[in-house]
Amino acid sequence: MTTEKAGSRGRPRSFDKDRAIETGMKLFHARGYDAVGVAELVSELGIKPPSFYAAFGSKAGLLACALERYAAGDANIFGRACAEGGSVATVIHRTLMLAAETYPEKGGVAGCLVLDGARNSSDPEAYQLAKAARTASGEAIRDFIVGEYPARADELADLVTIALAGMSAAARDGAEEAALMAFANKISRAFRREAETI
């Protein structure tokens, strides 16, 4: 936690960087990166713009922190699925089911921040940050699949990552959990069929 001084008396004003990251993460997730301005962020946090820029450098700097926080938490559905162990097909099925459970709208937030938070951003830095996060996620899935299916890891990973992207977009468009669960089960069966095809 850092402290900034306000006014001539030097009264301390608390600035909680962790809270700022959490706030940014939720706003970017709910409305998309471009729809959230620095003025709104500093107002929400009760700080002045210089404190914001000193902490993050830019709005994109806050996005970088938010993406890191998001990937380290429960939103990392692939990480959660891997933690429970099992075969590749089992973990992929669990990942898809967690996506179906996690992505539908809850409290004004839907979909996946990594997949959709800055997809159409006009800010090149933000776009590249989100793209790098998506790439890292896809590579983690591919690297896991290669342990059992080295010859087909790329195409099987594509099946999963494209399905997750579609589920996130559908959730942001209002798809409910039941529909996403049905889709996730179909993709899981398709994954098993494809994985077993030589």
Coordinates of C-alpha atoms in Angstrom, one line a residue:
M1 CA 0.0 0.0 0.0
T2 CA 1.3 3.4 -0.9
T3 CA 0.3 6.8 0.6
E4 CA -0.2 10.1 -1.2
K5 CA -0.6 13.5 0.5
A6 CA -3.6 15.7 -0.2
G7 CA -3.7 19.4 0.3
S8 CA -1.4 21.8 2.1
R9 CA -1.8 20.1 5.4
G10 CA -0.3 16.9 4.0
R11 CA -3.2 14.7 5.2
P12 CA -2.4 11.1 4.1
R13 CA -4.8 9.5 1.5
S14 CA -4.6 5.8 1.3
F15 CA -4.0 4.3 -2.2
D16 CA -4.4 0.6 -2.3
K17 CA -2.7 -0.7 -5.5
D18 CA -4.3 -4.1 -5.2
R19 CA -7.7 -2.6 -5.0
A20 CA -6.9 -0.5 -8.1
I21 CA -6.0 -3.6 -10.0
E22 CA -9.1 -5.4 -8.9
T23 CA -11.3 -2.4 -9.9
G24 CA -9.6 -2.1 -13.3
M25 CA -10.0 -5.8 -13.9
K26 CA -13.7 -5.8 -13.1
L27 CA -14.4 -2.7 -15.2
F28 CA -12.3 -3.9 -18.2
H29 CA -14.0 -7.3 -18.0
A30 CA -17.5 -5.9 -17.8
R31 CA -17.3 -3.2 -20.5
G32 CA -14.1 -3.7 -22.4
Y33 CA -10.9 -1.8 -22.3
D34 CA -11.8 1.0 -24.6
A35 CA -15.0 1.8 -22.8
V36 CA -13.3 2.5 -19.5
G37 CA -11.5 5.9 -19.2
V38 CA -8.7 7.0 -16.8
A39 CA -11.1 9.7 -15.5
E40 CA -13.6 7.0 -14.5
L41 CA -10.8 4.9 -12.9
V42 CA -9.4 7.6 -10.8
S43 CA -12.9 8.7 -9.7
E44 CA -13.7 5.1 -8.8
L45 CA -10.5 4.8 -6.8
G46 CA -10.8 8.3 -5.2
I47 CA -7.3 9.3 -6.3
K48 CA -5.8 11.9 -8.6
P49 CA -4.4 11.2 -12.1
P50 CA -0.8 11.7 -11.1
S51 CA -1.1 8.9 -8.5
F52 CA -2.6 6.6 -11.1
Y53 CA 0.1 7.3 -13.6
A54 CA 2.8 6.9 -10.9
A55 CA 1.5 3.5 -10.0
F56 CA 0.8 2.1 -13.5
G57 CA 2.4 4.3 -16.1
S58 CA -0.7 4.2 -18.3
K59 CA -4.2 2.7 -18.6
A60 CA -2.5 -0.2 -20.6
G61 CA -0.2 -0.6 -17.6
L62 CA -3.2 -1.2 -15.4
L63 CA -4.5 -3.7 -18.0
A64 CA -1.2 -5.6 -17.8
C65 CA -1.6 -5.9 -14.1
A66 CA -5.3 -6.8 -14.4
L67 CA -4.6 -9.6 -16.9
E68 CA -1.9 -11.0 -14.6
R69 CA -4.2 -10.9 -11.7
Y70 CA -7.0 -12.5 -13.7
A71 CA -4.8 -15.4 -14.9
A72 CA -3.6 -16.0 -11.4
G73 CA -7.1 -16.4 -9.9
D74 CA -10.1 -18.7 -10.3
A75 CA -10.7 -17.3 -13.8
N76 CA -7.8 -19.5 -15.0
I77 CA -10.0 -22.4 -15.7
F78 CA -7.4 -24.4 -17.5
G79 CA -5.1 -24.1 -14.4
R80 CA -7.9 -25.2 -12.2
A81 CA -8.7 -28.1 -14.4
C82 CA -5.1 -29.3 -14.5
A83 CA -4.8 -29.0 -10.7
E84 CA -7.3 -31.9 -10.3
G85 CA -5.3 -34.2 -12.5
G86 CA -6.4 -36.8 -14.9
S87 CA -5.8 -37.7 -18.6
V88 CA -5.6 -35.0 -21.3
A89 CA -9.2 -35.8 -22.4
T90 CA -10.4 -35.5 -18.8
V91 CA -8.7 -32.2 -18.1
I92 CA -9.9 -30.7 -21.4
H93 CA -13.5 -31.8 -20.6
R94 CA -13.1 -30.3 -17.1
T95 CA -11.8 -27.1 -18.7
L96 CA -14.7 -26.8 -21.1
M97 CA -17.3 -27.4 -18.3
L98 CA -15.6 -24.8 -16.1
A99 CA -15.9 -22.4 -19.0
A100 CA -19.6 -23.1 -19.3
E101 CA -20.0 -22.5 -15.6
T102 CA -17.8 -19.4 -15.4
Y103 CA -18.6 -17.4 -18.6
P104 CA -22.3 -16.7 -18.3
E105 CA -23.2 -13.2 -17.0
K106 CA -22.9 -12.8 -13.3
G107 CA -23.1 -9.4 -11.7
G108 CA -22.8 -7.6 -15.0
V109 CA -19.7 -9.5 -16.1
A110 CA -19.7 -12.2 -18.7
G111 CA -17.1 -14.1 -20.8
C112 CA -13.4 -14.1 -20.4
L113 CA -11.3 -11.0 -19.8
V114 CA -8.3 -12.5 -21.6
L115 CA -10.3 -13.6 -24.6
D116 CA -12.6 -10.6 -25.0
G117 CA -11.5 -7.7 -22.7
A118 CA -9.4 -5.9 -25.4
R119 CA -10.1 -7.9 -28.5
N120 CA -11.3 -4.9 -30.6
S121 CA -9.3 -2.2 -28.8
S122 CA -8.0 0.7 -30.8
D123 CA -5.1 1.0 -28.4
P124 CA -2.2 -1.1 -30.0
E125 CA -0.5 -1.6 -26.6
A126 CA -3.7 -3.0 -25.0
Y127 CA -4.4 -5.1 -28.0
Q128 CA -0.9 -6.7 -27.9
L129 CA -1.1 -7.3 -24.2
A130 CA -4.4 -9.2 -24.5
K131 CA -3.1 -11.0 -27.6
A132 CA 0.0 -12.1 -25.7
A133 CA -2.2 -13.4 -22.8
R134 CA -4.4 -15.3 -25.3
T135 CA -1.3 -16.8 -27.0
A136 CA 0.2 -17.9 -23.6
S137 CA -3.1 -19.5 -22.7
G138 CA -3.2 -21.4 -26.0
E139 CA 0.4 -22.5 -25.7
A140 CA -0.2 -23.8 -22.2
I141 CA -3.1 -26.0 -23.5
R142 CA -1.0 -27.2 -26.5
D143 CA 2.0 -28.0 -24.2
F144 CA -0.3 -30.1 -22.0
I145 CA -1.9 -32.0 -24.9
V146 CA 1.5 -32.8 -26.5
G147 CA 2.2 -35.1 -23.6
E148 CA -0.3 -37.6 -24.8
Y149 CA -0.9 -36.6 -28.4
P150 CA 2.3 -35.1 -29.8
A151 CA 1.4 -35.6 -33.5
R152 CA -1.9 -33.8 -33.1
A153 CA -1.3 -31.3 -30.4
D154 CA -1.6 -28.3 -32.6
E155 CA -5.0 -29.1 -34.1
L156 CA -6.4 -30.4 -30.8
A157 CA -5.3 -27.3 -29.0
D158 CA -7.0 -25.2 -31.8
L159 CA -10.2 -27.1 -31.3
V160 CA -10.2 -26.2 -27.6
T161 CA -9.1 -22.6 -27.9
I162 CA -11.5 -21.8 -30.7
A163 CA -14.3 -23.4 -28.6
L164 CA -13.4 -21.4 -25.6
A165 CA -13.3 -18.2 -27.6
G166 CA -16.8 -19.0 -29.0
M167 CA -18.2 -19.8 -25.6
S168 CA -16.9 -16.5 -24.2
A169 CA -18.3 -14.5 -27.1
A170 CA -21.7 -16.3 -26.8
A171 CA -21.8 -15.6 -23.0
R172 CA -21.2 -11.9 -23.6
D173 CA -24.1 -12.1 -26.1
G174 CA -26.3 -13.6 -23.4
A175 CA -25.9 -17.3 -23.7
E176 CA -26.9 -19.1 -20.5
E177 CA -25.1 -21.8 -18.6
A178 CA -27.3 -24.7 -19.9
A179 CA -26.6 -23.8 -23.5
L180 CA -22.9 -23.5 -22.9
M181 CA -22.9 -26.8 -20.9
A182 CA -24.5 -28.6 -23.8
F183 CA -22.0 -27.1 -26.2
A184 CA -19.1 -27.9 -23.9
N185 CA -20.1 -31.6 -23.8
K186 CA -20.3 -31.8 -27.6
I187 CA -16.8 -30.3 -28.0
S188 CA -15.5 -32.6 -25.3
R189 CA -16.9 -35.6 -27.2
A190 CA -15.4 -34.2 -30.4
F191 CA -12.0 -33.8 -28.7
R192 CA -12.0 -37.4 -27.6
R193 CA -13.0 -38.6 -31.1
E194 CA -10.3 -36.5 -32.8
A195 CA -7.7 -37.5 -30.2
E196 CA -8.3 -41.2 -30.9
T197 CA -8.2 -40.8 -34.6
I198 CA -4.8 -41.8 -36.0

